[in-house]
């Protein structure tokens, strides 16, 4: 039957009996109201700078042994969140709404859930550099890969600097030496930084000879 409809309640004689009274019967009304389904958003998360995932929800409260497939409910809930693609790492909420849900026999109530933004992965790699034997080590530099939202090292909010070092000295023989990178004083609220070592290549010195 359809919801929010009124049905007549029809009284009748039944077992009523009285020597001194007669009976008149007046119909009453039975109103069948919609049952309530609870739409609860699923807890979800994403990394900083990523697009929202496909939000989902669980629907509970079906009556008469009905299920989502047999209840006559059509459509799907919509969702809103209090975060944006540029929101920093932290805890937010996702809230379901009616979306395209439709039902003759049910109304809907909505329950929000946690929506967590996690740190995005960022790689800090020591660059491969080279010099000639006997020379001073060049400046050891770092290349970053994985910034979100068009950020750079100067706009990302990352503080401090990594520690970059090598065991090679000016007297080190020709060969390849590891350039080691560690976190140093570097910290970030929105990025989980991983550090990748690089290399320093010491090449043969070039000897110039003068001829007279």
mmCIF file of C-alpha atoms in Angstrom:
data_model
loop_
_atom_site.group_PDB
_atom_site.id
_atom_site.type_symbol
_atom_site.label_atom_id
_atom_site.label_comp_id
_atom_site.label_asym_id
_atom_site.label_seq_id
_atom_site.Cartn_x
_atom_site.Cartn_y
_atom_site.Cartn_z
ATOM 1 C CA UNK A 1 0.000 0.000 0.000
ATOM 2 C CA UNK A 2 1.056 3.565 -0.501
ATOM 3 C CA UNK A 3 2.196 5.654 2.447
ATOM 4 C CA UNK A 4 0.682 8.623 4.199
ATOM 5 C CA UNK A 5 -2.830 7.458 3.305
ATOM 6 C CA UNK A 6 -5.883 7.297 5.532
ATOM 7 C CA UNK A 7 -8.019 4.178 5.817
ATOM 8 C CA UNK A 8 -11.476 3.858 7.335
ATOM 9 C CA UNK A 9 -11.929 1.953 10.562
ATOM 10 C CA UNK A 10 -15.403 0.408 10.411
ATOM 11 C CA UNK A 11 -17.042 -0.505 13.760
ATOM 12 C CA UNK A 12 -19.805 -3.103 13.833
ATOM 13 C CA UNK A 13 -22.163 -4.790 16.324
ATOM 14 C CA UNK A 14 -19.753 -7.478 17.365
ATOM 15 C CA UNK A 15 -20.981 -8.886 20.702
ATOM 16 C CA UNK A 16 -22.490 -5.612 21.915
ATOM 17 C CA UNK A 17 -25.850 -6.044 23.686
ATOM 18 C CA UNK A 18 -27.957 -3.728 25.822
ATOM 19 C CA UNK A 19 -31.610 -3.856 26.935
ATOM 20 C CA UNK A 20 -31.867 -0.102 27.201
ATOM 21 C CA UNK A 21 -29.555 1.183 24.507
ATOM 22 C CA UNK A 22 -29.259 1.094 20.783
ATOM 23 C CA UNK A 23 -25.990 1.578 18.984
ATOM 24 C CA UNK A 24 -24.935 3.911 16.200
ATOM 25 C CA UNK A 25 -21.630 3.279 14.468
ATOM 26 C CA UNK A 26 -19.250 6.028 13.270
ATOM 27 C CA UNK A 27 -16.236 5.210 11.203
ATOM 28 C CA UNK A 28 -12.767 6.118 12.445
ATOM 29 C CA UNK A 29 -9.550 6.699 10.541
ATOM 30 C CA UNK A 30 -6.286 4.767 10.411
ATOM 31 C CA UNK A 31 -3.379 6.811 9.046
ATOM 32 C CA UNK A 32 -0.406 4.824 7.713
ATOM 33 C CA UNK A 33 2.636 7.037 7.784
ATOM 34 C CA UNK A 34 5.969 6.501 6.092
ATOM 35 C CA UNK A 35 8.549 4.457 7.989
ATOM 36 C CA UNK A 36 11.964 6.052 8.420
ATOM 37 C CA UNK A 37 15.148 4.739 6.837
ATOM 38 C CA UNK A 38 18.477 5.888 8.262
ATOM 39 C CA UNK A 39 21.111 6.806 5.672
ATOM 40 C CA UNK A 40 24.554 6.677 7.307
ATOM 41 C CA UNK A 41 27.589 7.856 5.350
ATOM 42 C CA UNK A 42 30.546 5.481 5.332
ATOM 43 C CA UNK A 43 33.794 6.649 6.922
ATOM 44 C CA UNK A 44 36.360 7.368 4.228
ATOM 45 C CA UNK A 45 39.616 9.182 3.550
ATOM 46 C CA UNK A 46 41.896 10.524 0.852
ATOM 47 C CA UNK A 47 45.338 12.049 0.561
ATOM 48 C CA UNK A 48 45.992 15.779 0.566
ATOM 49 C CA UNK A 49 45.405 17.369 -2.837
ATOM 50 C CA UNK A 50 43.425 14.448 -4.282
ATOM 51 C CA UNK A 51 39.882 14.601 -5.589
ATOM 52 C CA UNK A 52 37.075 13.327 -3.387
ATOM 53 C CA UNK A 53 36.468 9.586 -3.607
ATOM 54 C CA UNK A 54 33.089 8.137 -4.512
ATOM 55 C CA UNK A 55 31.161 8.490 -1.272
ATOM 56 C CA UNK A 56 28.929 5.631 -0.125
ATOM 57 C CA UNK A 57 26.356 5.061 2.596
ATOM 58 C CA UNK A 58 24.507 2.292 4.376
ATOM 59 C CA UNK A 59 20.715 2.390 4.550
ATOM 60 C CA UNK A 60 18.997 0.692 7.482
ATOM 61 C CA UNK A 61 15.477 0.435 8.860
ATOM 62 C CA UNK A 62 13.565 -1.562 6.257
ATOM 63 C CA UNK A 63 10.331 -3.126 7.551
ATOM 64 C CA UNK A 64 8.330 -6.214 6.618
ATOM 65 C CA UNK A 65 11.564 -8.124 5.862
ATOM 66 C CA UNK A 66 12.213 -5.837 2.912
ATOM 67 C CA UNK A 67 15.637 -5.152 1.492
ATOM 68 C CA UNK A 68 17.057 -2.438 -0.741
ATOM 69 C CA UNK A 69 16.066 -4.561 -3.719
ATOM 70 C CA UNK A 70 12.479 -5.238 -2.616
ATOM 71 C CA UNK A 71 11.566 -2.012 -0.786
ATOM 72 C CA UNK A 72 10.673 0.031 -3.831
ATOM 73 C CA UNK A 73 13.219 2.678 -2.864
ATOM 74 C CA UNK A 74 14.846 4.154 -5.960
ATOM 75 C CA UNK A 75 17.774 6.463 -6.593
ATOM 76 C CA UNK A 76 20.825 7.100 -4.462
ATOM 77 C CA UNK A 77 21.809 9.587 -1.753
ATOM 78 C CA UNK A 78 23.886 12.657 -2.496
ATOM 79 C CA UNK A 79 26.772 13.831 -0.328
ATOM 80 C CA UNK A 80 28.395 17.040 0.829
ATOM 81 C CA UNK A 81 31.636 17.586 2.696
ATOM 82 C CA UNK A 82 33.147 20.493 4.577
ATOM 83 C CA UNK A 83 36.497 20.013 2.842
ATOM 84 C CA UNK A 84 37.913 21.046 -0.532
ATOM 85 C CA UNK A 85 40.766 19.709 -2.649
ATOM 86 C CA UNK A 86 43.105 22.223 -1.005
ATOM 87 C CA UNK A 87 42.009 21.537 2.583
ATOM 88 C CA UNK A 88 44.955 20.633 4.808
ATOM 89 C CA UNK A 89 45.469 17.286 6.481
ATOM 90 C CA UNK A 90 42.902 16.754 9.228
ATOM 91 C CA UNK A 91 39.479 15.413 10.191
ATOM 92 C CA UNK A 92 36.394 16.493 8.250
ATOM 93 C CA UNK A 93 32.866 15.158 7.765
ATOM 94 C CA UNK A 94 30.858 13.790 4.876
ATOM 95 C CA UNK A 95 27.096 14.256 5.116
ATOM 96 C CA UNK A 96 24.501 12.371 3.064
ATOM 97 C CA UNK A 97 21.389 14.015 1.685
ATOM 98 C CA UNK A 98 18.336 12.964 -0.299
ATOM 99 C CA UNK A 99 20.098 13.081 -3.661
ATOM 100 C CA UNK A 100 17.805 11.138 -5.987
ATOM 101 C CA UNK A 101 16.314 8.888 -3.297
ATOM 102 C CA UNK A 102 12.593 8.347 -3.720
ATOM 103 C CA UNK A 103 10.114 6.128 -1.918
ATOM 104 C CA UNK A 104 6.358 5.862 -1.450
ATOM 105 C CA UNK A 105 6.661 4.091 1.879
ATOM 106 C CA UNK A 106 9.772 5.488 3.514
ATOM 107 C CA UNK A 107 11.169 8.827 4.560
ATOM 108 C CA UNK A 108 14.872 9.322 5.244
ATOM 109 C CA UNK A 109 17.085 10.573 8.041
ATOM 110 C CA UNK A 110 20.780 11.258 7.577
ATOM 111 C CA UNK A 111 23.886 10.588 9.650
ATOM 112 C CA UNK A 112 27.293 12.111 8.883
ATOM 113 C CA UNK A 113 30.586 10.233 9.084
ATOM 114 C CA UNK A 114 34.275 11.028 9.429
ATOM 115 C CA UNK A 115 36.197 12.036 6.318
ATOM 116 C CA UNK A 116 39.926 12.132 6.935
ATOM 117 C CA UNK A 117 42.537 13.838 4.764
ATOM 118 C CA UNK A 118 45.894 12.078 5.070
ATOM 119 C CA UNK A 119 49.364 13.294 4.203
ATOM 120 C CA UNK A 120 50.281 13.022 0.532
ATOM 121 C CA UNK A 121 53.469 11.128 -0.334
ATOM 122 C CA UNK A 122 56.395 13.294 -1.409
ATOM 123 C CA UNK A 123 59.810 12.093 -2.565
ATOM 124 C CA UNK A 124 62.937 14.106 -1.791
ATOM 125 C CA UNK A 125 65.799 12.725 -3.890
ATOM 126 C CA UNK A 126 69.392 13.810 -3.637
ATOM 127 C CA UNK A 127 70.553 14.753 -7.132
ATOM 128 C CA UNK A 128 73.349 12.919 -8.903
ATOM 129 C CA UNK A 129 76.288 15.308 -9.266
ATOM 130 C CA UNK A 130 79.864 15.023 -10.480
ATOM 131 C CA UNK A 131 83.256 16.645 -10.295
ATOM 132 C CA UNK A 132 86.850 16.037 -11.261
ATOM 133 C CA UNK A 133 89.393 14.299 -9.057
ATOM 134 C CA UNK A 134 91.085 16.752 -6.735
ATOM 135 C CA UNK A 135 88.309 19.322 -6.926
ATOM 136 C CA UNK A 136 85.896 20.492 -4.263
ATOM 137 C CA UNK A 137 82.546 18.818 -3.928
ATOM 138 C CA UNK A 138 79.763 20.651 -5.762
ATOM 139 C CA UNK A 139 76.698 21.915 -3.953
ATOM 140 C CA UNK A 140 74.540 18.948 -3.069
ATOM 141 C CA UNK A 141 70.991 19.579 -4.262
ATOM 142 C CA UNK A 142 67.597 17.917 -3.879
ATOM 143 C CA UNK A 143 64.720 17.333 -6.301
ATOM 144 C CA UNK A 144 61.165 16.916 -4.994
ATOM 145 C CA UNK A 145 58.477 14.845 -6.707
ATOM 146 C CA UNK A 146 54.811 14.635 -5.746
ATOM 147 C CA UNK A 147 53.654 18.120 -4.807
ATOM 148 C CA UNK A 148 49.856 18.602 -4.890
ATOM 149 C CA UNK A 149 47.751 21.617 -5.874
ATOM 150 C CA UNK A 150 50.541 23.082 -8.014
ATOM 151 C CA UNK A 151 52.697 23.667 -4.936
ATOM 152 C CA UNK A 152 56.468 23.938 -4.834
ATOM 153 C CA UNK A 153 58.988 23.629 -2.043
ATOM 154 C CA UNK A 154 58.522 27.344 -1.318
ATOM 155 C CA UNK A 155 54.702 27.325 -1.319
ATOM 156 C CA UNK A 156 54.015 23.934 0.242
ATOM 157 C CA UNK A 157 54.368 24.968 3.865
ATOM 158 C CA UNK A 158 57.290 22.591 4.349
ATOM 159 C CA UNK A 159 59.688 23.913 6.962
ATOM 160 C CA UNK A 160 63.353 23.239 7.608
ATOM 161 C CA UNK A 161 65.836 21.548 5.308
ATOM 162 C CA UNK A 162 67.030 18.005 4.793
ATOM 163 C CA UNK A 163 70.578 16.948 5.637
ATOM 164 C CA UNK A 164 72.529 16.042 2.499
ATOM 165 C CA UNK A 165 76.074 14.709 2.759
ATOM 166 C CA UNK A 166 78.692 12.502 1.137
ATOM 167 C CA UNK A 167 81.798 10.727 2.348
ATOM 168 C CA UNK A 168 83.776 11.919 -0.676
ATOM 169 C CA UNK A 169 86.490 14.523 -0.144
ATOM 170 C CA UNK A 170 88.721 16.402 -2.529
ATOM 171 C CA UNK A 171 91.284 13.619 -2.199
ATOM 172 C CA UNK A 172 88.821 10.787 -2.885
ATOM 173 C CA UNK A 173 89.843 8.646 -5.832
ATOM 174 C CA UNK A 174 87.873 8.362 -9.056
ATOM 175 C CA UNK A 175 84.615 6.503 -8.533
ATOM 176 C CA UNK A 176 81.014 6.848 -7.446
ATOM 177 C CA UNK A 177 80.128 7.840 -3.903
ATOM 178 C CA UNK A 178 76.767 7.862 -2.185
ATOM 179 C CA UNK A 179 75.067 11.150 -1.454
ATOM 180 C CA UNK A 180 73.027 10.516 1.685
ATOM 181 C CA UNK A 181 69.851 12.461 2.432
ATOM 182 C CA UNK A 182 67.915 12.419 5.716
ATOM 183 C CA UNK A 183 65.061 14.500 7.118
ATOM 184 C CA UNK A 184 67.312 16.907 8.984
ATOM 185 C CA UNK A 185 65.049 19.678 10.269
ATOM 186 C CA UNK A 186 62.478 19.238 7.531
ATOM 187 C CA UNK A 187 58.829 18.872 8.565
ATOM 188 C CA UNK A 188 55.466 19.064 6.858
ATOM 189 C CA UNK A 189 51.845 19.021 7.919
ATOM 190 C CA UNK A 190 50.523 17.911 4.524
ATOM 191 C CA UNK A 191 53.237 15.637 3.126
ATOM 192 C CA UNK A 192 54.785 12.357 4.205
ATOM 193 C CA UNK A 193 58.301 12.816 2.872
ATOM 194 C CA UNK A 194 60.478 9.875 1.892
ATOM 195 C CA UNK A 195 64.155 10.379 1.199
ATOM 196 C CA UNK A 196 66.129 8.785 -1.628
ATOM 197 C CA UNK A 197 69.917 8.856 -1.764
ATOM 198 C CA UNK A 198 71.797 10.153 -4.784
ATOM 199 C CA UNK A 199 75.354 9.827 -6.054
ATOM 200 C CA UNK A 200 78.532 11.838 -6.518
ATOM 201 C CA UNK A 201 80.716 10.801 -9.427
ATOM 202 C CA UNK A 202 84.401 11.691 -9.202
ATOM 203 C CA UNK A 203 85.836 11.772 -12.706
ATOM 204 C CA UNK A 204 89.453 11.681 -13.828
ATOM 205 C CA UNK A 205 91.162 15.051 -13.704
ATOM 206 C CA UNK A 206 92.078 16.614 -17.039
ATOM 207 C CA UNK A 207 95.723 17.407 -17.318
ATOM 208 C CA UNK A 208 96.729 20.065 -19.750
ATOM 209 C CA UNK A 209 100.262 19.999 -21.171
ATOM 210 C CA UNK A 210 102.120 22.935 -22.666
ATOM 211 C CA UNK A 211 104.298 22.336 -25.694
ATOM 212 C CA UNK A 212 107.122 24.698 -26.711
#
